[in-house]
PDB file of C-alpha atoms in Angstrom:
ATOM      1  CA  THR Q   1      -0.027   0.015   0.009  1.00  0.00           C
ATOM      2  CA  VAL Q   2       2.932   2.230   0.452  1.00  0.00           C
ATOM      3  CA  SER Q   3       4.040   2.057  -3.075  1.00  0.00           C
ATOM      4  CA  VAL Q   4       0.398   2.788  -4.473  1.00  0.00           C
ATOM      5  CA  ARG Q   5       0.121   5.519  -1.746  1.00  0.00           C
ATOM      6  CA  GLN Q   6       3.375   7.039  -2.991  1.00  0.00           C
ATOM      7  CA  TYR Q   7       2.495   6.794  -6.875  1.00  0.00           C
ATOM      8  CA  LEU Q   8      -0.866   8.409  -6.434  1.00  0.00           C
ATOM      9  CA  GLY Q   9       0.702  11.128  -4.402  1.00  0.00           C
ATOM     10  CA  LYS Q  10       3.186  12.079  -7.068  1.00  0.00           C
ATOM     11  CA  ALA Q  11       0.418  11.745  -9.780  1.00  0.00           C
ATOM     12  CA  LEU Q  12      -2.049  13.954  -8.009  1.00  0.00           C
ATOM     13  CA  HIS Q  13       0.453  16.497  -6.515  1.00  0.00           C
ATOM     14  CA  PHE Q  14       1.702  17.851  -9.570  1.00  0.00           C
ATOM     15  CA  ASN Q  15      -1.152  17.718 -11.947  1.00  0.00           C
ATOM     16  CA  GLY Q  16      -4.229  20.107 -10.801  1.00  0.00           C
ATOM     17  CA  PRO Q  17      -6.327  19.020 -14.104  1.00  0.00           C
ATOM     18  CA  SER Q  18      -5.760  14.944 -13.229  1.00  0.00           C
ATOM     19  CA  ARG Q  19      -6.369  15.744  -9.725  1.00  0.00           C
ATOM     20  CA  ASP Q  20      -9.635  17.470 -10.324  1.00  0.00           C
ATOM     21  CA  LYS Q  21     -10.630  14.733 -12.607  1.00  0.00           C
ATOM     22  CA  PHE Q  22      -9.800  12.076 -10.096  1.00  0.00           C
ATOM     23  CA  ILE Q  23     -11.706  13.823  -7.217  1.00  0.00           C
ATOM     24  CA  VAL Q  24     -14.977  14.094  -9.488  1.00  0.00           C
ATOM     25  CA  GLY Q  25     -14.524  10.473 -10.514  1.00  0.00           C
ATOM     26  CA  MET Q  26     -13.848   9.208  -6.906  1.00  0.00           C
ATOM     27  CA  GLU Q  27     -17.088  11.045  -5.661  1.00  0.00           C
ATOM     28  CA  GLU Q  28     -19.132   9.414  -8.481  1.00  0.00           C
ATOM     29  CA  HIS Q  29     -17.492   6.137  -7.402  1.00  0.00           C
ATOM     30  CA  LEU Q  30     -18.773   6.631  -3.740  1.00  0.00           C
ATOM     31  CA  ASP Q  31     -22.284   7.336  -4.870  1.00  0.00           C
ATOM     32  CA  ASP Q  32     -22.928   3.724  -5.024  1.00  0.00           C
ATOM     33  CA  PRO Q  33     -23.630   1.987  -1.758  1.00  0.00           C
ATOM     34  CA  ASP Q  34     -21.950  -1.164  -2.383  1.00  0.00           C
ATOM     35  CA  ARG Q  35     -18.828   0.822  -3.686  1.00  0.00           C
ATOM     36  CA  LEU Q  36     -18.754   3.153  -0.882  1.00  0.00           C
ATOM     37  CA  LYS Q  37     -18.663   0.328   1.550  1.00  0.00           C
ATOM     38  CA  ALA Q  38     -16.113  -1.755  -0.288  1.00  0.00           C
ATOM     39  CA  SER Q  39     -13.926   1.272  -0.449  1.00  0.00           C
ATOM     40  CA  LEU Q  40     -14.305   1.700   3.340  1.00  0.00           C
ATOM     41  CA  LEU Q  41     -13.406  -1.878   4.292  1.00  0.00           C
ATOM     42  CA  PRO Q  42      -9.745  -2.910   4.437  1.00  0.00           C
ATOM     43  CA  ILE Q  43      -8.113  -4.097   1.154  1.00  0.00           C
ATOM     44  CA  LYS Q  44      -7.395  -7.669   0.433  1.00  0.00           C
ATOM     45  CA  THR Q  45      -4.189  -8.031  -1.526  1.00  0.00           C
ATOM     46  CA  THR Q  46      -3.549 -10.789  -4.051  1.00  0.00           C
ATOM     47  CA  GLU Q  47      -2.031 -13.104  -1.416  1.00  0.00           C
ATOM     48  CA  GLN Q  48      -5.347 -13.053   0.383  1.00  0.00           C
ATOM     49  CA  LYS Q  49      -3.827 -11.054   3.121  1.00  0.00           C
ATOM     50  CA  ILE Q  50      -5.750  -8.023   4.489  1.00  0.00           C
ATOM     51  CA  SER Q  51      -4.353  -4.639   4.787  1.00  0.00           C
ATOM     52  CA  SER Q  52      -5.214  -2.449   7.770  1.00  0.00           C
ATOM     53  CA  ASP Q  53      -6.024   0.520   5.429  1.00  0.00           C
ATOM     54  CA  SER Q  54      -8.838   0.777   3.080  1.00  0.00           C
ATOM     55  CA  LEU Q  55      -8.850   2.542  -0.474  1.00  0.00           C
ATOM     56  CA  VAL Q  56     -10.366   5.688   1.124  1.00  0.00           C
ATOM     57  CA  LYS Q  57      -7.775   5.750   4.031  1.00  0.00           C
ATOM     58  CA  MET Q  58      -5.112   5.201   1.612  1.00  0.00           C
ATOM     59  CA  LEU Q  59      -6.338   8.104  -0.368  1.00  0.00           C
ATOM     60  CA  LEU Q  60      -6.740  10.207   2.594  1.00  0.00           C
ATOM     61  CA  GLY Q  61      -3.340   9.640   3.426  1.00  0.00           C
ATOM     62  CA  VAL Q  62      -1.923  10.495  -0.188  1.00  0.00           C
ATOM     63  CA  GLY Q  63      -1.533  14.027   0.038  1.00  0.00           C
ATOM     64  CA  LEU Q  64      -3.041  17.182   1.433  1.00  0.00           C
ATOM     65  CA  GLU Q  65      -4.428  18.252  -1.891  1.00  0.00           C
ATOM     66  CA  VAL Q  66      -7.029  15.474  -2.216  1.00  0.00           C
ATOM     67  CA  GLN Q  67      -7.910  15.249   1.352  1.00  0.00           C
ATOM     68  CA  PRO Q  68     -10.420  18.349   2.037  1.00  0.00           C
ATOM     69  CA  ALA Q  69     -12.588  17.304  -1.057  1.00  0.00           C
ATOM     70  CA  LEU Q  70     -12.594  13.666  -0.112  1.00  0.00           C
ATOM     71  CA  ALA Q  71     -13.262  14.366   3.641  1.00  0.00           C
ATOM     72  CA  THR Q  72     -16.342  16.636   2.493  1.00  0.00           C
ATOM     73  CA  CYS Q  73     -17.539  14.096   0.168  1.00  0.00           C
ATOM     74  CA  LEU Q  74     -17.413  11.309   2.982  1.00  0.00           C
ATOM     75  CA  PHE Q  75     -19.090  13.537   5.606  1.00  0.00           C
ATOM     76  CA  ASN Q  76     -21.713  14.375   3.208  1.00  0.00           C
ATOM     77  CA  LYS Q  77     -22.445  10.539   2.915  1.00  0.00           C
ATOM     78  CA  ILE Q  78     -22.898   9.829   6.580  1.00  0.00           C
ATOM     79  CA  PRO Q  79     -26.658  11.454   6.857  1.00  0.00           C
ATOM     80  CA  GLU Q  80     -27.854   9.223   4.047  1.00  0.00           C
ATOM     81  CA  TYR Q  81     -27.280   6.347   6.221  1.00  0.00           C
ATOM     82  CA  PHE Q  82     -28.545   7.578   9.616  1.00  0.00           C
ATOM     83  CA  ASP Q  83     -31.682   5.563   9.280  1.00  0.00           C
ATOM     84  CA  ASN Q  84     -30.180   2.577   8.182  1.00  0.00           C
ATOM     85  CA  ASP Q  85     -30.832  -0.077  10.696  1.00  0.00           C
ATOM     86  CA  ASP Q  86     -28.984  -3.087   8.881  1.00  0.00           C
ATOM     87  CA  ASP Q  87     -25.845  -2.557  10.545  1.00  0.00           C
ATOM     88  CA  ASN Q  88     -26.251  -5.252  13.468  1.00  0.00           C
ATOM     89  CA  GLY Q  89     -24.003  -3.301  15.543  1.00  0.00           C
ATOM     90  CA  ARG Q  90     -20.849  -4.355  13.608  1.00  0.00           C
ATOM     91  CA  LEU Q  91     -18.494  -1.916  12.186  1.00  0.00           C
ATOM     92  CA  SER Q  92     -18.182  -3.537   8.899  1.00  0.00           C
ATOM     93  CA  ASP Q  93     -21.880  -2.981   8.335  1.00  0.00           C
ATOM     94  CA  SER Q  94     -22.287   0.573   9.381  1.00  0.00           C
ATOM     95  CA  ILE Q  95     -21.467   3.121   6.824  1.00  0.00           C
ATOM     96  CA  PRO Q  96     -21.300   6.180   9.331  1.00  0.00           C
ATOM     97  CA  ARG Q  97     -18.957   4.274  11.664  1.00  0.00           C
ATOM     98  CA  LEU Q  98     -16.825   3.004   8.754  1.00  0.00           C
ATOM     99  CA  VAL Q  99     -16.527   6.664   7.366  1.00  0.00           C
ATOM    100  CA  LEU Q 100     -15.597   8.138  10.945  1.00  0.00           C
ATOM    101  CA  SER Q 101     -12.953   5.126  11.290  1.00  0.00           C
ATOM    102  CA  GLN Q 102     -11.161   6.421   8.274  1.00  0.00           C
ATOM    103  CA  PHE Q 103     -10.021   9.591  10.268  1.00  0.00           C
ATOM    104  CA  LYS Q 104      -8.691   7.604  12.987  1.00  0.00           C
ATOM    105  CA  TRP Q 105      -4.892   7.653  13.191  1.00  0.00           C
ATOM    106  CA  LEU Q 106      -4.356   9.553  10.202  1.00  0.00           C
ATOM    107  CA  GLU Q 107      -0.650  10.802   9.850  1.00  0.00           C
ATOM    108  CA  MET Q 108      -1.470  13.880   8.789  1.00  0.00           C
ATOM    109  CA  LEU Q 109      -4.466  16.383   8.321  1.00  0.00           C
ATOM    110  CA  SER Q 110      -4.684  19.214   5.808  1.00  0.00           C
ATOM    111  CA  PRO Q 111      -5.240  22.572   7.121  1.00  0.00           C
ATOM    112  CA  ASP Q 112      -7.924  22.988   4.412  1.00  0.00           C
ATOM    113  CA  CYS Q 113      -9.617  19.906   5.842  1.00  0.00           C
ATOM    114  CA  LYS Q 114     -12.240  21.407   8.275  1.00  0.00           C
ATOM    115  CA  VAL Q 115     -13.133  17.943   9.995  1.00  0.00           C
ATOM    116  CA  THR Q 116     -13.668  19.417  13.440  1.00  0.00           C
ATOM    117  CA  GLY Q 117     -16.372  21.736  11.929  1.00  0.00           C
ATOM    118  CA  GLN Q 118     -17.735  18.891   9.621  1.00  0.00           C
ATOM    119  CA  LEU Q 119     -17.878  16.574  12.654  1.00  0.00           C
ATOM    120  CA  LEU Q 120     -19.738  19.250  14.822  1.00  0.00           C
ATOM    121  CA  ASP Q 121     -22.238  19.923  11.834  1.00  0.00           C
ATOM    122  CA  LEU Q 122     -22.943  16.002  12.096  1.00  0.00           C
ATOM    123  CA  VAL Q 123     -23.505  16.034  15.685  1.00  0.00           C
ATOM    124  CA  ASP Q 124     -26.031  18.731  15.295  1.00  0.00           C
ATOM    125  CA  ILE Q 125     -28.413  16.869  12.578  1.00  0.00           C
ATOM    126  CA  ALA Q 126     -27.690  13.305  13.974  1.00  0.00           C
ATOM    127  CA  PRO Q 127     -30.741  11.639  15.395  1.00  0.00           C
TER     128      PRO Q 127
END
């Protein structure tokens, strides 16, 4: 996952149009509930080993340029799943919990990423 993160970081850091296109594509990808959930769960490698990082967590760690847009997209998804009673109390079944877990233990946080404000907004509208 480190080499993927480094590659994406280089590709997205220097090229504004490619970065913007990537962010729009990622937002469209996350619009589908099944793809959203798969992107939030740990990655399985070809050797059937499970990484501790999900695709989303890896992208949040790629660079500070992508992080604010991705964080906003993820926080905007949470209210869509407030009334979902299918989570059985398990982290892997709860989209809001999975989204919030992506921000746990992040190595860095962009100054433009207004995580605290977005979390407080969620607290205000949470059931």
